[in-house]
Amino acid sequence: AQSVTQPDIHITVSEGASLELRCNYSYGATPYLFWYVQSPGQGLQLLLKYFSGDTLVQGIKGFEAEFKRSQSSFNLRKPSVHWSDAAEYFCAVVPPSGGSYIPTFGRGTSLIVHP
Amino acid sequence: DTGVSQNPRHKITKRGQNVTFRCDPISEHNRLYWYRQTLGQGPEFLTYFQNEAQLEKSRLLSDRFSAERPKGSFSTLEIQRTEQGDSAMYLCASSYGLAGTYVYEQFFGPGTRLTVL
C-alpha cells in the first residue's frame, strides 16, 4: 500500500525567508502527487499537482514543487514566505492505475511564520 | 460557483446518538468524496460516489457509517450509535471525472466538526 511521509510536524520561518516542506512517498510506481493547504476553519485548497512531464511544477500563491524519482520525494518550496502562508500543508498521493484512485494524505506540516 | 458546502459546521452529540451530515457539491461535479480528519492527521478517505453510484465503501470505518447520494446531487454521511472515537472533522470534496479516470482536482468543503460527549 502507498504511504506518504511528511517528516516535519512544525516548521517555523521568518517572513520573507525561503521555505521547503518535505514529502516522501512509498509506492511501486510513480503516483500522482499533490500539495494542499488548509487554513484554520477552511477546507483544503490545491496548491499544485504532478502527473508526469516536467519535474518542476508551478502552483498558486508562488509555490512550486520538485519531483525527484530517485528520492521518492515531492518537496514544496517558496522563495519568500508571507505571513498569510501560515497554515497546514498536506502532501497527497494517488496511485496512477487500478481504478480506485483513492488518495493517501500525509499527516501534514504546520507552518508558522514569524514577523 | 459557490463551492462545496457542508452542514452543519459543528455538531455536538452524546454517545450513542445518531448523526447525519450533508454535503452539497459544486453543481457540475459528478464525483463526491467523504474524508475524516482527526487532530494532527491528514484527511483519511472514507468513500466516494460517481453520480449516484457508491464506487468505494470498503474504507468506511465500521458498519455504523453509511453514506448516500440520491439522484447524484447532495450527499449525506450518517454515523449511528456514535462513540467518542468518532469525534473528528468530516470533510467532503467534489470533482468532475469520467469513470475510470482521476486527473481532476478535488474541491473541498469547510468540513463538519463532530464532538461526541
Coordinates of C-alpha atoms in Angstrom, one line a residue:
Chain A
A1 CA 0.0 0.0 0.0
Q2 CA 1.2 3.5 -0.7
S3 CA 2.3 5.8 2.1
V4 CA 3.2 9.4 2.5
T5 CA 5.6 10.8 5.0
Q6 CA 5.9 14.4 6.0
P7 CA 8.7 14.3 8.4
D8 CA 8.3 17.8 9.8
I9 CA 5.3 18.3 12.1
H10 CA 6.0 22.0 12.5
I11 CA 8.2 24.5 10.5
T12 CA 8.9 28.0 11.7
V13 CA 10.2 30.6 9.3
S14 CA 10.5 34.4 9.3
E15 CA 8.5 36.4 6.9
G16 CA 10.5 36.9 3.7
A17 CA 12.6 33.8 4.3
S18 CA 12.5 30.8 1.9
L19 CA 10.6 27.7 2.7
E20 CA 10.9 24.0 1.9
L21 CA 8.4 21.4 3.1
R22 CA 9.4 17.8 2.7
C23 CA 7.3 14.9 1.4
N24 CA 8.4 11.4 0.7
Y25 CA 6.2 8.6 -0.7
S26 CA 6.4 4.9 -0.8
Y27 CA 4.8 3.3 -3.9
G28 CA 5.9 0.9 -6.6
A29 CA 5.2 3.2 -9.5
T30 CA 5.2 6.9 -9.7
P31 CA 1.9 8.1 -8.3
Y32 CA 0.1 11.3 -8.9
L33 CA 1.4 13.8 -6.4
F34 CA -0.4 16.8 -4.8
W35 CA 0.1 19.5 -2.3
Y36 CA -2.8 21.1 -0.4
V37 CA -3.0 23.9 2.1
Q38 CA -5.6 24.2 4.9
S39 CA -6.2 27.4 6.8
P40 CA -8.0 27.2 10.1
G41 CA -11.7 26.6 9.7
Q42 CA -11.2 26.1 5.9
G43 CA -11.3 23.2 3.6
L44 CA -8.2 22.0 1.7
Q45 CA -7.1 24.0 -1.3
L46 CA -5.0 22.5 -4.0
L47 CA -1.6 24.3 -4.4
L48 CA -0.2 22.2 -7.2
K49 CA -0.1 18.7 -8.7
Y50 CA 2.3 16.4 -10.6
F51 CA 1.2 13.8 -13.1
S52 CA 4.1 13.5 -15.5
G53 CA 6.5 15.5 -17.5
D54 CA 8.5 18.4 -16.2
T55 CA 9.6 17.6 -12.7
L56 CA 9.4 21.2 -11.5
V57 CA 5.8 22.2 -11.0
Q58 CA 4.5 25.7 -10.5
G59 CA 1.4 26.3 -8.4
I60 CA -0.7 29.0 -7.0
K61 CA 0.4 31.6 -4.4
G62 CA 4.0 31.5 -5.6
F63 CA 4.6 27.8 -4.6
E64 CA 6.5 25.3 -6.6
A65 CA 7.4 21.6 -6.0
E66 CA 10.0 19.4 -7.5
F67 CA 9.5 15.7 -8.1
K68 CA 12.6 13.6 -7.6
R69 CA 12.1 10.0 -8.7
S70 CA 15.4 8.8 -7.2
Q71 CA 14.5 10.1 -3.8
S72 CA 10.7 9.4 -4.0
S73 CA 10.2 13.0 -2.9
F74 CA 8.0 15.8 -3.9
N75 CA 9.1 18.8 -1.8
L76 CA 7.2 22.1 -1.7
R77 CA 9.1 25.3 -1.9
K78 CA 8.5 29.1 -1.8
P79 CA 11.3 31.6 -2.2
S80 CA 9.8 34.3 0.1
V81 CA 7.1 33.4 2.7
H82 CA 4.3 35.8 3.6
W83 CA 2.6 35.9 6.9
S84 CA -0.6 34.7 5.2
D85 CA 1.1 31.5 4.3
A86 CA 0.8 30.3 7.9
A87 CA -1.4 27.2 7.6
E88 CA -1.3 23.4 7.5
Y89 CA 0.2 21.8 4.4
F90 CA -0.6 18.3 3.2
C91 CA 1.1 16.2 0.6
A92 CA -1.0 13.5 -1.0
V93 CA -0.5 10.7 -3.5
V94 CA -2.9 8.8 -5.8
P95 CA -2.0 5.6 -7.5
P96 CA -1.8 6.1 -11.3
S97 CA -3.8 3.0 -12.1
G98 CA -6.1 0.4 -10.6
G99 CA -9.3 2.2 -11.0
S100 CA -10.0 3.3 -7.4
Y101 CA -7.8 6.4 -7.4
I102 CA -8.1 6.7 -3.6
P103 CA -5.8 9.4 -2.3
T104 CA -3.5 9.0 0.7
F105 CA -2.6 12.1 2.6
G106 CA 0.4 12.8 4.8
R107 CA -0.1 13.9 8.4
G108 CA 0.6 17.5 7.5
T109 CA 3.2 20.1 8.3
S110 CA 2.1 23.2 10.3
L111 CA 3.8 26.3 9.0
I112 CA 4.4 29.1 11.5
V113 CA 5.5 32.5 10.2
H114 CA 7.3 35.0 12.4
P115 CA 7.1 38.7 11.5
Chain B
D1 CA -20.0 28.5 -8.5
T2 CA -20.5 28.8 -4.7
G3 CA -18.1 26.0 -3.8
V4 CA -18.7 22.9 -1.8
S5 CA -20.9 23.4 1.3
Q6 CA -21.3 21.3 4.3
N7 CA -23.9 21.4 7.1
P8 CA -23.9 21.6 9.9
R9 CA -20.4 23.1 10.5
H10 CA -20.4 21.9 14.1
K11 CA -22.2 19.1 15.8
I12 CA -22.1 18.1 19.4
T13 CA -23.8 14.9 20.4
K14 CA -24.0 12.4 23.1
R15 CA -22.5 9.0 22.8
G16 CA -25.0 6.5 21.3
Q17 CA -26.9 9.1 19.3
N18 CA -27.1 9.1 15.5
V19 CA -25.8 12.0 13.5
T20 CA -26.2 12.9 9.8
F21 CA -24.1 15.4 7.8
R22 CA -24.9 16.9 4.5
C23 CA -22.6 17.9 1.6
D24 CA -23.7 19.9 -1.4
P25 CA -21.0 19.6 -4.1
I26 CA -20.3 22.1 -6.9
S27 CA -23.2 21.7 -9.2
E28 CA -21.5 20.3 -12.3
H29 CA -19.3 17.9 -10.4
N30 CA -20.2 14.2 -10.7
R31 CA -17.8 12.8 -8.1
L32 CA -18.2 13.3 -4.4
Y33 CA -15.8 12.1 -1.7
W34 CA -16.0 11.9 2.1
Y35 CA -13.0 12.0 4.4
R36 CA -12.4 12.0 8.1
Q37 CA -9.7 14.2 9.6
T38 CA -8.5 13.8 13.2
L39 CA -6.4 16.2 15.1
G40 CA -2.8 16.3 13.8
Q41 CA -3.5 14.0 10.9
G42 CA -4.3 14.4 7.2
P43 CA -7.6 13.5 5.7
E44 CA -8.5 9.8 5.7
F45 CA -10.5 8.6 2.7
L46 CA -13.9 7.1 3.6
T47 CA -15.9 6.6 0.5
Y48 CA -16.8 8.2 -2.9
F49 CA -19.6 8.4 -5.4
Q50 CA -19.6 8.7 -9.2
N51 CA -23.0 10.3 -9.7
E52 CA -25.4 8.3 -7.5
A53 CA -23.3 5.1 -7.5
Q54 CA -21.1 4.5 -4.4
L55 CA -18.0 3.1 -6.0
E56 CA -15.8 2.6 -3.0
K57 CA -17.1 2.0 0.5
S58 CA -14.7 -0.5 2.0
R59 CA -12.8 2.3 3.8
L60 CA -15.9 3.3 5.8
L61 CA -14.7 2.9 9.4
S62 CA -17.4 0.5 10.6
D63 CA -20.9 -0.6 9.7
R64 CA -22.1 2.3 11.8
F65 CA -21.0 4.6 9.0
S66 CA -23.1 4.9 5.8
A67 CA -23.4 7.4 3.0
E68 CA -25.9 8.1 0.3
R69 CA -26.1 10.3 -2.7
P70 CA -29.6 10.1 -4.0
K71 CA -30.1 11.5 -7.5
G72 CA -26.4 12.2 -7.8
S73 CA -26.6 15.6 -6.2
F74 CA -26.1 16.2 -2.5
S75 CA -24.8 13.5 -0.2
T76 CA -25.3 12.5 3.4
L77 CA -23.0 10.7 5.8
E78 CA -24.6 9.1 8.8
I79 CA -23.0 7.7 11.9
Q80 CA -25.1 5.5 14.0
R81 CA -24.6 4.9 17.7
T82 CA -21.8 7.4 17.9
E83 CA -18.7 6.8 20.0
Q84 CA -16.2 9.2 21.5
G85 CA -13.7 8.0 19.0
D86 CA -15.9 9.3 16.2
S87 CA -15.0 12.9 17.2
A88 CA -13.3 14.4 14.2
M89 CA -13.7 16.7 11.3
Y90 CA -15.6 15.2 8.4
L91 CA -14.7 16.6 5.0
C92 CA -16.5 16.4 1.7
A93 CA -14.9 17.1 -1.6
S94 CA -16.2 17.1 -5.2
S95 CA -14.7 16.9 -8.6
Y96 CA -15.6 16.2 -12.2
G97 CA -14.3 12.9 -13.6
L98 CA -15.1 10.3 -16.2
A99 CA -15.5 6.7 -15.0
G100 CA -12.1 5.1 -14.5
T101 CA -10.1 8.2 -14.6
Y102 CA -8.6 10.5 -12.0
V103 CA -6.9 13.6 -13.2
Y104 CA -9.3 16.2 -11.8
E105 CA -8.8 18.5 -8.9
Q106 CA -10.9 17.9 -5.8
F107 CA -12.6 20.9 -4.2
F108 CA -13.1 20.6 -0.5
G109 CA -15.8 21.9 1.7
P110 CA -15.1 23.5 5.1
G111 CA -15.9 20.4 7.0
T112 CA -18.3 19.4 9.8
R113 CA -16.7 19.1 13.2
L114 CA -18.2 16.4 15.3
T115 CA -17.8 16.2 19.1
V116 CA -19.1 13.2 20.8
L117 CA -19.5 13.6 24.6

